């Protein structure tokens, strides 16, 4: 078999080259189209079997280098081969004559016998028919000025059409000049002749053209001499002149197509004709139903290459990719602010216009978005559609649920760049950042006290004005904060809706009941790795581990004192501010916390609500009962690492450690005498004031300490509560018993 004759066609015959000046003129989309066209030319030549090495131009494209050429000869050759056709040439094309070029670029018609010599023409045509393709070229753009000529080198239309031997009259005529072969581009693109935007789908181009006004057409006169430009121009004019004939009778909105009007009218009728077979949910549009069904099937076909996140729709992936690229293509025409999402820009535009078309029928408040109105209406209906899967607590807003879930997971995604401290809420991080710079932006005009939050300052101002804008509907009592009112209403609301099946205790919230049930189940899934102690909540375990590590992450900005718990720091800060908002109505004594006032009121009422189940002894404070129960059990869980002495309470151990360290933090302001225990300082201050607060009801004698009064009362009653185990002798004072026991200890060695 004879070897096929080869046709000398090189890549340079179908390539375009630019100087640096010309390359800078090109727009970004033109450069991309140029690269795609050159790559397609190379692949087409390679598929036709032409033997040549990979051109430098393709190598430069793969390496990302600038596609420039400095040789003036090659540049002139490229310009000559890409020069636009004359009017005569266009007329030949329009009359159906085959337009060809010779080696010098001179045009000739089919009658002038444009052909390859000998078998080369037959082999080339056979190769083209084998691919069922004809490589065609249509150059229709005309250049009005030298500046446009360089920019529009890429605007020629290169296309591949299927070869049909039965059709002799082709729309675009082949160029059969030897040594010249124009190679087509890849997928066909549709370009808008008004703004030069390119589309891959023709219907997208038609939809896009409606956005142009008629006045824009006169800005582009360079297409008036092009036959293709004229047809596109006329088509665009028809679209722009076409009226939106189909108008909605409800809202007077107009549409180009009747189908669009029918689709729109479903909004007014409220019909949802497309039900979901899985969950009976209904939708207005079939497209929304298809998207919803993907959720049931778990289909998320569009995956992000950066983070692996998957989406149901392509548009969702496109919006997500802007997070990685930082692209914000939607710009506000008023203030030039850019947005990642179009709906974000629409919401922003309402701020400039001031329009709030959506009004709440309950309170008259207006909103710029319908979604914001729907969310607001939940506050009136008390609808809480977002519930926590852990504790059952419900929320009006999804963002509040997301913040609440972090309480269970312990997640703190917002980290301070200064000290690496993490926070659960973004607003907490912002407030923390102000501590580093020492700025308190909200200042009280009465006392000049600064606050990190505006709400905290407003609540503080009510203390000065004695304003209490939140009244109780049951008893009329007023409060400064809505949270205080909410706590108070629970006193009246005895109709607890959530009872415990184990102990019959009732709760006002499902979340409180869920948390309480863990007491009965004794489920404590979170264990300490140091001591093995278990906890019901992760947050409690986190707080407990600070005892072992000694971590004190909460620092007072006033005195730099650190605390293990945030509540302890807040309690401490009130000492600096000398803030004691809770006053006793009997003796006018004030306290920093409501719980302290409640405990104090029991002194006046004599109430002791906490009873020991072992000896039925009652106590005023719950902490005192817990300490008393340890005496029955004999447990002393708090041990000194220095001497091994154990205590029933943590604060007793803290006081004992000061004996070893010699620390005496409590100083008398009168005589500068210091003490390691606060109670000792209080007793000492009574000596300066001459006050004896504990008086005997029998004889009126006063005492500095309560235990001294108790011992004195035993004299009146004759009670001797302290007895010796050796001889059974009883004593009024514990000190007398200790002295007596020492006597027995001295007698034992002498008897031996």
XYZ file of C-alpha atoms in Angstrom:
752
model
C 0.000 0.000 0.000
C 1.404 3.331 -0.970
C 2.123 5.772 1.787
C -0.201 8.761 1.804
C 1.248 11.959 0.567
C 1.694 14.598 3.247
C 0.479 18.148 2.993
C 2.891 20.703 4.372
C 0.810 22.427 7.045
C 2.632 23.884 10.046
C 1.266 25.213 13.308
C 2.506 28.713 12.456
C 0.098 28.706 9.501
C -2.867 28.583 11.899
C -1.430 30.515 14.840
C -1.677 34.156 15.867
C 1.097 36.094 17.597
C 1.005 39.395 19.469
C 3.484 42.019 20.455
C 3.623 43.162 24.071
C 1.674 46.306 23.211
C -1.045 44.334 21.438
C -1.296 41.772 24.270
C -1.895 44.530 26.830
C -4.806 45.867 24.746
C -6.677 42.563 24.923
C -9.268 42.056 27.643
C -9.163 39.088 29.991
C -11.942 37.160 28.229
C -10.249 37.752 24.871
C -6.983 36.306 26.191
C -8.817 33.242 27.470
C -10.588 32.778 24.129
C -7.247 33.139 22.318
C -5.606 30.433 24.448
C -8.548 28.111 23.919
C -8.487 28.699 20.155
C -4.745 28.052 19.836
C -5.015 24.875 21.890
C -7.886 23.641 19.713
C -5.889 24.399 16.542
C -2.970 22.349 17.841
C -5.185 19.399 18.852
C -6.963 19.417 15.474
C -3.696 19.353 13.509
C -2.435 16.543 15.719
C -5.645 14.529 15.206
C -5.314 14.863 11.407
C -1.922 13.144 11.541
C 0.443 16.028 10.777
C 3.865 15.229 12.220
C 5.521 18.101 14.068
C 6.928 18.787 17.519
C 4.989 20.643 20.167
C 5.109 24.362 19.309
C 6.709 26.828 21.685
C 3.425 28.730 21.896
C 1.616 25.713 23.401
C 4.513 25.110 25.804
C 4.364 28.741 26.932
C 0.614 28.418 27.528
C 1.122 25.327 29.685
C 3.829 27.115 31.684
C 1.695 30.237 32.146
C 4.158 32.522 30.324
C 3.131 35.602 28.322
C 2.227 34.756 24.744
C 4.314 37.356 22.923
C 6.549 37.434 19.849
C 9.166 40.007 19.045
C 10.043 39.057 15.484
C 8.524 41.711 13.294
C 8.483 39.392 10.318
C 6.304 36.812 11.959
C 4.086 39.532 13.300
C 3.636 41.063 9.873
C 2.849 37.644 8.452
C 0.217 37.083 11.096
C -1.340 40.445 10.495
C -1.411 39.794 6.766
C -3.171 36.456 7.146
C -5.720 37.883 9.571
C -6.547 41.081 7.717
C -10.277 41.629 7.311
C -11.964 40.984 3.963
C -12.905 43.814 1.704
C -16.465 44.673 0.665
C -15.871 42.841 -2.623
C -14.874 39.715 -0.743
C -17.961 39.967 1.455
C -20.134 40.353 -1.629
C -18.617 37.176 -3.089
C -19.424 35.399 0.123
C -22.978 36.658 0.155
C -23.562 35.555 -3.452
C -22.522 31.996 -2.659
C -19.181 32.046 -4.523
C -16.324 30.139 -3.027
C -13.724 32.594 -1.772
C -10.089 31.413 -1.638
C -6.651 32.964 -1.210
C -3.356 32.254 -2.887
C 0.046 32.301 -1.236
C 0.248 36.082 -1.500
C -3.175 36.540 0.098
C -4.863 37.478 -3.211
C -8.546 36.469 -3.250
C -9.830 34.218 -6.072
C -13.256 32.739 -6.733
C -14.066 29.108 -7.443
C -14.061 29.769 -11.211
C -10.352 30.685 -10.993
C -9.570 27.060 -10.042
C -8.155 27.362 -6.557
C -6.682 23.914 -5.836
C -3.776 21.942 -4.451
C -1.380 20.312 -6.871
C -1.576 16.595 -7.666
C -2.455 13.993 -5.084
C -1.924 16.356 -2.151
C -5.378 17.826 -2.636
C -7.006 14.377 -2.813
C -5.288 13.146 0.344
C -6.161 16.266 2.314
C -9.798 16.143 1.218
C -9.956 12.428 2.048
C -8.581 13.137 5.506
C -11.187 15.818 6.045
C -14.027 13.559 4.842
C -12.778 10.780 7.152
C -13.323 13.127 10.067
C -16.683 14.103 8.574
C -15.566 17.700 9.010
C -14.661 20.644 6.810
C -12.408 23.213 8.347
C -13.987 26.504 7.453
C -13.327 30.124 8.126
C -15.649 33.114 8.151
C -14.026 36.461 8.713
C -16.762 39.033 8.949
C -15.599 41.724 11.340
C -14.469 45.042 9.911
C -12.081 47.327 11.697
C -12.903 51.017 11.973
C -9.650 52.236 13.470
C -6.113 50.947 14.126
C -6.822 50.741 17.864
C -9.776 48.470 17.312
C -7.914 46.401 14.740
C -5.439 45.085 17.301
C -8.092 44.498 19.932
C -10.401 42.579 17.634
C -8.012 40.034 16.176
C -9.849 37.462 18.275
C -13.288 38.584 17.159
C -13.198 36.594 13.923
C -15.669 33.737 13.884
C -13.984 30.365 13.439
C -16.304 27.375 13.327
C -16.494 23.700 12.259
C -19.512 22.555 10.298
C -20.413 19.005 9.343
C -19.499 18.083 5.805
C -22.386 17.157 3.514
C -21.370 16.128 -0.037
C -24.946 16.598 -1.321
C -24.937 20.282 -0.448
C -22.771 22.167 -2.898
C -23.649 25.660 -1.728
C -22.050 26.080 1.683
C -22.848 28.959 3.979
C -19.149 29.484 4.731
C -16.654 28.678 1.973
C -13.497 26.684 2.552
C -10.142 28.225 2.134
C -8.090 25.767 0.087
C -4.838 27.651 -0.311
C -1.801 25.361 0.009
C 0.167 25.985 3.147
C -2.742 27.876 4.721
C -5.163 26.067 7.001
C -7.437 27.812 9.500
C -8.403 25.601 12.477
C -11.674 26.088 14.364
C -12.195 26.917 18.019
C -13.855 24.566 20.523
C -17.481 24.831 21.692
C -19.415 27.587 20.036
C -19.923 30.768 22.073
C -22.594 33.427 21.637
C -21.420 36.989 22.087
C -23.598 40.005 22.834
C -22.972 42.704 20.209
C -23.916 45.389 22.733
C -21.632 44.727 25.695
C -19.418 41.906 24.295
C -20.438 39.470 27.058
C -20.049 35.819 25.981
C -22.548 32.988 26.651
C -22.363 29.267 25.965
C -26.137 28.847 25.643
C -28.086 30.862 23.064
C -31.153 31.359 25.246
C -28.955 32.939 27.910
C -27.807 35.458 25.320
C -31.406 36.280 24.336
C -32.370 36.719 27.966
C -29.348 38.935 28.528
C -30.176 41.266 25.626
C -33.415 42.329 27.281
C -31.393 44.050 29.985
C -30.040 46.608 27.520
C -31.948 49.764 26.729
C -32.573 51.008 23.194
C -30.187 53.879 23.723
C -27.277 51.491 24.101
C -27.492 50.378 20.481
C -26.122 53.627 19.128
C -22.905 53.158 21.096
C -21.735 50.348 18.832
C -21.643 51.636 15.193
C -18.697 49.410 14.275
C -21.020 46.534 13.390
C -23.080 48.414 10.794
C -20.878 47.261 7.876
C -20.906 43.592 8.898
C -23.595 41.340 7.490
C -23.554 39.196 10.638
C -23.423 42.325 12.764
C -26.445 43.751 10.963
C -28.527 40.633 11.526
C -27.567 40.463 15.173
C -28.262 44.166 15.526
C -31.723 43.839 14.001
C -32.499 40.851 16.214
C -31.383 42.752 19.305
C -33.496 45.749 18.279
C -36.568 43.543 17.992
C -35.997 42.117 21.466
C -35.404 45.500 23.032
C -38.386 47.083 21.332
C -40.663 44.217 22.323
C -43.025 45.178 25.137
C -43.857 43.120 28.181
C -47.359 42.401 26.950
C -48.425 40.031 29.708
C -49.339 41.928 32.869
C -50.476 40.558 36.234
C -53.843 41.955 37.308
C -52.951 41.626 40.999
C -49.635 43.471 41.256
C -49.317 44.914 37.689
C -45.980 43.171 37.154
C -45.267 42.562 33.434
C -43.585 39.721 31.564
C -42.377 38.994 28.025
C -43.811 35.471 27.961
C -47.257 34.225 28.899
C -45.746 31.202 30.613
C -43.820 33.496 32.946
C -47.069 35.259 33.867
C -48.823 31.952 34.612
C -45.918 30.884 36.807
C -46.011 34.208 38.647
C -49.769 34.067 39.343
C -49.293 30.979 41.501
C -47.827 33.314 44.132
C -51.128 35.217 44.434
C -53.378 32.138 44.453
C -51.349 30.454 47.167
C -51.512 27.152 45.324
C -48.832 24.556 45.926
C -49.639 21.945 43.291
C -46.449 19.891 43.695
C -46.531 17.659 46.826
C -43.550 15.692 48.100
C -44.330 11.941 48.224
C -41.953 11.483 51.153
C -43.051 14.090 53.701
C -46.261 15.584 52.215
C -44.634 18.997 51.942
C -45.986 21.054 49.020
C -44.261 23.465 46.643
C -45.286 26.160 44.159
C -42.831 25.132 41.480
C -41.660 21.795 40.139
C -38.030 22.919 40.334
C -38.362 23.471 44.080
C -39.822 19.981 44.462
C -36.913 18.442 42.557
C -34.460 20.256 44.788
C -36.329 19.086 47.886
C -36.331 15.444 46.724
C -32.549 15.542 46.534
C -32.527 16.106 50.297
C -34.539 12.920 50.876
C -32.293 10.911 48.597
C -29.181 12.443 50.066
C -28.022 13.551 46.636
C -25.526 16.389 46.582
C -23.917 16.116 43.154
C -22.043 19.429 43.187
C -18.895 19.190 45.295
C -16.394 21.911 46.224
C -12.846 21.054 45.218
C -11.366 23.170 48.020
C -13.113 21.893 51.163
C -15.138 18.918 49.875
C -18.514 20.400 50.825
C -21.369 19.179 48.598
C -24.470 21.012 47.382
C -27.794 20.157 45.778
C -27.653 22.829 43.063
C -24.952 24.271 40.850
C -25.853 27.827 41.862
C -25.244 26.962 45.521
C -21.780 25.670 44.672
C -21.057 28.800 42.631
C -21.973 31.002 45.593
C -19.891 28.846 47.927
C -16.794 29.052 45.716
C -16.788 32.813 46.206
C -15.933 32.187 49.862
C -12.631 30.630 48.801
C -11.856 33.082 46.010
C -13.058 36.176 47.895
C -14.965 37.294 44.805
C -17.721 39.862 45.341
C -19.207 40.504 41.893
C -22.284 42.489 42.962
C -21.530 46.170 43.542
C -23.858 48.757 45.030
C -24.295 51.683 42.594
C -24.765 54.100 45.484
C -21.741 53.473 47.723
C -19.603 51.044 45.639
C -19.825 48.399 48.351
C -19.454 44.864 46.972
C -21.347 41.719 47.916
C -20.835 38.017 47.390
C -24.547 37.296 46.852
C -27.057 39.201 44.750
C -29.708 38.964 47.461
C -27.256 40.576 49.863
C -26.944 43.563 47.554
C -30.747 43.801 47.234
C -31.115 43.932 51.006
C -28.393 46.581 51.131
C -30.144 48.730 48.505
C -33.195 49.020 50.752
C -31.010 50.931 53.214
C -30.369 53.614 50.597
C -33.982 53.806 49.476
C -35.373 53.605 53.008
C -38.260 51.469 51.780
C -39.770 49.020 54.251
C -42.758 47.608 52.394
C -43.485 44.724 54.783
C -45.450 45.728 57.900
C -46.306 43.652 60.955
C -50.098 43.700 61.557
C -49.577 43.187 65.304
C -47.203 45.994 66.265
C -46.883 47.983 63.022
C -43.136 47.476 62.746
C -41.884 47.536 59.148
C -39.183 45.496 57.431
C -37.304 45.659 54.149
C -37.574 41.887 53.525
C -40.495 39.514 53.712
C -38.320 36.871 55.374
C -37.454 39.317 58.162
C -41.163 39.996 58.714
C -41.936 36.273 58.964
C -39.166 35.811 61.500
C -40.433 38.783 63.516
C -43.987 37.424 63.598
C -42.743 34.396 65.535
C -42.253 36.673 68.529
C -46.005 37.366 68.536
C -47.105 33.790 67.867
C -44.444 32.385 70.257
C -43.522 29.923 67.537
C -40.105 28.366 68.095
C -39.411 26.046 65.152
C -35.754 25.353 65.959
C -35.250 22.844 68.778
C -32.091 21.446 70.359
C -31.648 17.695 69.965
C -29.745 17.419 73.258
C -32.002 19.174 75.771
C -35.153 19.957 73.765
C -34.875 23.719 74.201
C -36.513 25.692 71.380
C -35.543 28.922 69.672
C -37.120 31.469 67.330
C -33.980 31.969 65.251
C -31.719 29.317 63.785
C -28.629 31.334 64.639
C -29.616 31.188 68.306
C -29.884 27.406 68.064
C -26.426 27.224 66.484
C -25.024 29.294 69.352
C -26.806 27.122 71.919
C -25.471 23.862 70.455
C -21.951 25.076 71.218
C -22.837 24.866 74.917
C -23.245 21.085 74.548
C -20.287 20.542 72.239
C -17.964 22.940 74.048
C -16.972 24.465 70.711
C -15.409 27.920 70.843
C -14.659 28.895 67.236
C -13.797 32.560 67.852
C -10.211 32.986 69.019
C -8.509 36.171 70.221
C -5.365 36.937 68.168
C -3.732 38.644 71.164
C -3.989 35.989 73.898
C -5.408 32.987 71.961
C -8.430 32.892 74.259
C -11.466 31.324 72.584
C -15.122 32.279 72.774
C -18.404 30.654 71.940
C -19.982 33.840 70.547
C -18.553 36.370 68.123
C -19.918 39.289 70.134
C -18.065 37.972 73.192
C -14.832 38.091 71.202
C -15.545 41.704 70.212
C -16.126 42.681 73.850
C -12.956 40.838 74.864
C -10.949 42.677 72.217
C -11.933 45.977 73.842
C -10.320 44.782 77.082
C -6.933 44.548 75.365
C -7.108 48.130 74.169
C -8.708 49.252 77.448
C -11.667 50.812 75.689
C -15.187 50.909 77.118
C -17.167 52.630 74.367
C -20.416 53.058 76.319
C -20.186 55.460 79.271
C -22.843 56.336 81.841
C -23.474 60.132 81.853
C -24.347 60.064 85.575
C -21.330 58.323 87.123
C -18.993 58.046 84.072
C -18.807 54.296 84.473
C -17.826 52.528 81.250
C -19.385 49.465 79.666
C -18.505 47.158 76.818
C -22.163 46.714 75.820
C -24.881 49.275 75.164
C -27.514 47.071 76.822
C -25.413 46.858 79.991
C -25.164 50.657 80.115
C -28.933 51.072 79.647
C -29.645 48.577 82.424
C -27.195 50.457 84.656
C -28.866 53.808 83.943
C -32.135 52.458 85.296
C -30.461 52.182 88.707
C -29.891 55.969 88.683
C -33.343 56.849 87.433
C -35.047 54.079 89.422
C -36.878 53.324 86.221
C -38.470 49.896 86.131
C -40.198 49.569 82.762
C -41.039 45.864 83.031
C -44.126 45.279 85.227
C -45.521 41.937 86.350
C -49.022 41.316 84.990
C -50.028 39.382 88.130
C -48.952 41.579 91.046
C -47.821 44.796 89.371
C -44.262 44.591 90.667
C -41.822 46.278 88.341
C -38.311 45.325 87.280
C -35.359 46.945 85.538
C -34.651 44.036 83.187
C -36.823 41.562 81.270
C -34.734 38.695 82.638
C -35.632 39.724 86.192
C -39.309 39.816 85.220
C -39.050 36.357 83.664
C -37.606 34.950 86.891
C -40.339 36.634 88.899
C -43.215 35.334 86.778
C -42.154 31.777 87.569
C -43.186 32.438 91.157
C -46.757 33.122 90.041
C -46.794 30.428 87.430
C -47.450 27.408 89.588
C -48.981 25.531 86.672
C -45.767 23.807 85.768
C -46.309 22.049 82.480
C -43.472 19.529 82.679
C -43.629 17.215 85.733
C -40.948 14.683 86.618
C -42.296 11.134 86.716
C -39.821 10.070 89.406
C -40.137 12.720 92.112
C -43.235 14.655 90.938
C -41.185 17.829 90.709
C -42.428 20.196 88.002
C -40.603 22.553 85.663
C -41.615 25.480 83.490
C -39.409 24.426 80.577
C -38.796 21.128 78.838
C -35.053 21.784 78.851
C -35.027 22.067 82.647
C -36.903 18.778 82.976
C -34.497 17.040 80.593
C -31.558 18.264 82.637
C -33.272 17.213 85.891
C -33.962 13.661 84.660
C -30.224 13.006 84.561
C -30.278 13.144 88.366
C -32.525 10.071 88.507
C -30.753 8.156 85.785
C -27.377 8.855 87.451
C -25.974 9.175 83.959
C -22.684 11.044 84.123
C -20.940 10.476 80.817
C -18.137 13.014 81.349
C -15.374 11.757 83.657
C -12.282 13.510 84.983
C -9.046 11.796 83.957
C -7.270 12.972 87.140
C -9.616 11.927 89.949
C -12.274 9.890 88.140
C -15.136 12.170 89.190
C -18.034 12.165 86.720
C -20.296 14.961 85.551
C -23.567 15.208 83.682
C -22.449 18.070 81.454
C -19.245 18.705 79.567
C -19.153 22.303 80.778
C -19.069 21.117 84.401
C -16.154 18.818 83.614
C -14.296 21.693 81.956
C -14.754 23.832 85.070
C -13.670 20.954 87.319
C -10.428 20.312 85.440
C -9.319 23.849 86.317
C -9.018 22.716 89.936
C -6.339 20.194 88.919
C -4.528 22.379 86.409
C -4.759 25.557 88.484
C -5.898 27.431 85.386
C -7.521 30.792 86.064
C -8.512 32.135 82.641
C -10.789 34.932 83.881
C -8.831 38.028 84.897
C -10.200 41.132 86.554
C -9.290 44.204 84.446
C -9.159 46.389 87.578
C -6.702 44.526 89.825
C -5.447 41.702 87.544
C -6.764 39.074 89.949
C -7.585 35.800 88.186
C -10.454 33.374 88.672
C -11.275 29.857 87.583
C -14.908 30.673 86.848
C -16.479 33.584 85.065
C -19.226 33.916 87.690
C -16.570 34.395 90.373
C -14.961 37.191 88.373
C -18.301 38.967 87.891
C -18.979 38.670 91.611
C -15.529 40.126 92.312
C -15.988 43.066 89.916
C -18.949 44.316 91.911
C -16.600 44.843 94.833
C -14.591 47.329 92.747
C -17.707 49.132 91.640
C -19.154 48.976 95.150
C -22.359 47.954 93.441
C -24.912 46.421 95.800
C -28.281 46.671 94.083
C -30.144 44.271 96.405
C -31.295 45.967 99.637
C -33.017 44.477 102.683
C -36.340 46.093 103.553
C -35.905 45.374 107.279
C -32.431 46.697 108.045
C -31.440 48.458 104.774
C -28.420 46.204 104.358
C -27.381 45.819 100.712
C -25.893 42.912 98.769
C -24.315 42.303 95.399
C -26.433 39.231 94.587
C -30.079 38.321 94.918
C -29.131 34.991 96.517
C -27.257 36.815 99.279
C -30.310 38.924 100.053
C -32.521 35.817 100.126
C -30.192 34.154 102.634
C -30.079 37.328 104.721
C -33.869 37.593 104.896
C -33.946 34.215 106.656
C -32.190 35.851 109.593
C -35.197 38.104 110.070
C -37.790 35.427 109.408
C -35.940 32.655 111.262
C -36.569 30.308 108.343
C -34.353 27.218 108.122
C -35.569 25.328 105.054
C -32.738 22.762 104.854
C -33.174 19.748 107.155
C -30.734 16.922 107.815
C -32.325 13.513 107.067
C -30.125 11.830 109.702
C -30.710 13.943 112.814
C -33.474 16.289 111.568
C -31.330 19.312 112.350
C -32.269 22.342 110.221
C -30.067 24.939 108.554
C -30.503 28.362 107.042
C -28.067 27.766 104.181
C -27.795 24.797 101.847
C -24.015 24.883 102.110
C -24.242 24.423 105.861
C -26.396 21.330 105.375
C -23.867 19.843 102.957
C -21.057 20.420 105.451
C -23.128 18.864 108.208
C -23.852 15.741 106.134
C -20.128 15.171 105.755
C -19.880 14.859 109.514
C -22.336 11.955 109.452
C -20.523 10.235 106.613
C -17.089 11.041 107.989
C -15.926 12.295 104.596
C -13.321 15.012 104.393
C -12.621 15.310 100.665
C -10.382 18.392 100.829
C -6.861 17.551 102.006
C -3.824 19.745 102.582
C -0.825 18.708 100.480
C 1.552 20.147 103.103
C 0.465 18.324 106.260
C -2.244 15.942 105.079
C -4.970 17.491 107.243
C -8.453 17.059 105.749
C -11.486 19.312 105.755
C -15.151 18.990 104.926
C -15.287 22.228 102.905
C -13.119 23.855 100.261
C -12.985 27.254 101.946
C -11.733 25.616 105.160
C -8.827 24.148 103.213
C -8.133 27.533 101.612
C -7.986 29.171 105.037
C -5.724 26.399 106.327
C -3.248 26.753 103.442
C -2.677 30.368 104.509
C -1.248 29.043 107.780
C 1.550 27.351 105.808
C 2.109 30.223 103.387
C 1.832 32.940 106.043
C -0.550 34.921 103.824
C -2.811 37.355 105.668
C -4.916 39.105 103.034
C -7.455 40.679 105.425
C -6.087 43.882 106.991
C -7.699 46.117 109.594
C -8.048 49.726 108.363
C -7.736 51.061 111.924
C -4.551 49.442 113.232
C -3.108 47.698 110.145
C -3.342 44.316 111.836
C -3.744 41.445 109.334
C -5.589 38.136 109.449
C -5.700 35.021 107.314
C -9.462 34.537 107.843
C -12.138 37.109 107.027
C -14.187 36.102 110.087
C -11.262 36.925 112.375
C -11.087 40.425 110.873
C -14.817 40.934 111.511
C -14.408 39.945 115.168
C -11.440 42.299 115.448
C -13.407 45.216 113.989
C -16.046 44.763 116.694
C -13.338 45.586 119.244
C -12.695 48.965 117.594
C -16.383 49.789 117.337
C -17.268 48.351 120.745
C -20.154 46.457 119.185
C -21.164 43.066 120.573
C -23.715 41.765 118.068
C -24.586 38.496 119.824
C -26.600 39.116 122.982
C -27.916 36.622 125.495
C -31.741 36.715 125.713
C -31.613 35.658 129.390
C -29.218 38.156 130.921
C -28.510 40.584 128.076
C -24.781 39.953 128.007
C -23.138 40.624 124.653
C -20.520 38.601 122.819
C -18.261 39.142 119.833
C -18.731 35.657 118.372
C -21.718 33.408 117.955
C -19.993 30.367 119.444
C -19.274 32.362 122.587
C -22.989 33.061 122.925
C -23.840 29.366 122.440
C -21.393 28.371 125.168
C -22.858 31.034 127.468
C -26.401 29.759 126.900
C -25.313 26.362 128.176
C -24.697 27.998 131.558
C -28.343 29.077 131.749
C -29.702 25.750 130.509
C -27.211 23.611 132.433
C -26.398 21.706 129.268
C -22.939 20.185 128.976
C -22.668 19.023 125.364
C -18.986 18.019 125.402
C -18.315 14.701 127.190
C -15.093 12.739 127.753
C -14.928 9.255 126.235
C -12.586 8.018 128.965
C -14.483 8.904 132.126
C -17.803 10.240 130.875
C -17.377 13.685 132.429
C -19.192 16.508 130.606
C -18.159 20.093 129.940
C -19.794 23.294 128.770
C -16.908 24.412 126.528
C -14.948 22.392 124.019
C -11.754 24.007 125.299
C -12.400 22.610 128.759
C -12.872 19.141 127.258
C -9.549 19.379 125.406
C -7.782 20.386 128.641
C -9.377 17.451 130.420
C -8.320 14.962 127.699
C -4.739 16.189 128.094
C -4.896 15.180 131.740
C -5.774 11.609 130.753
C -2.906 11.599 128.289
C -0.433 12.564 131.019
C -1.748 9.901 133.389
C -1.256 7.003 130.951
C 2.595 7.052 130.852
C 2.831 7.295 134.688
C 0.575 4.269 135.163
C 2.835 2.201 132.915
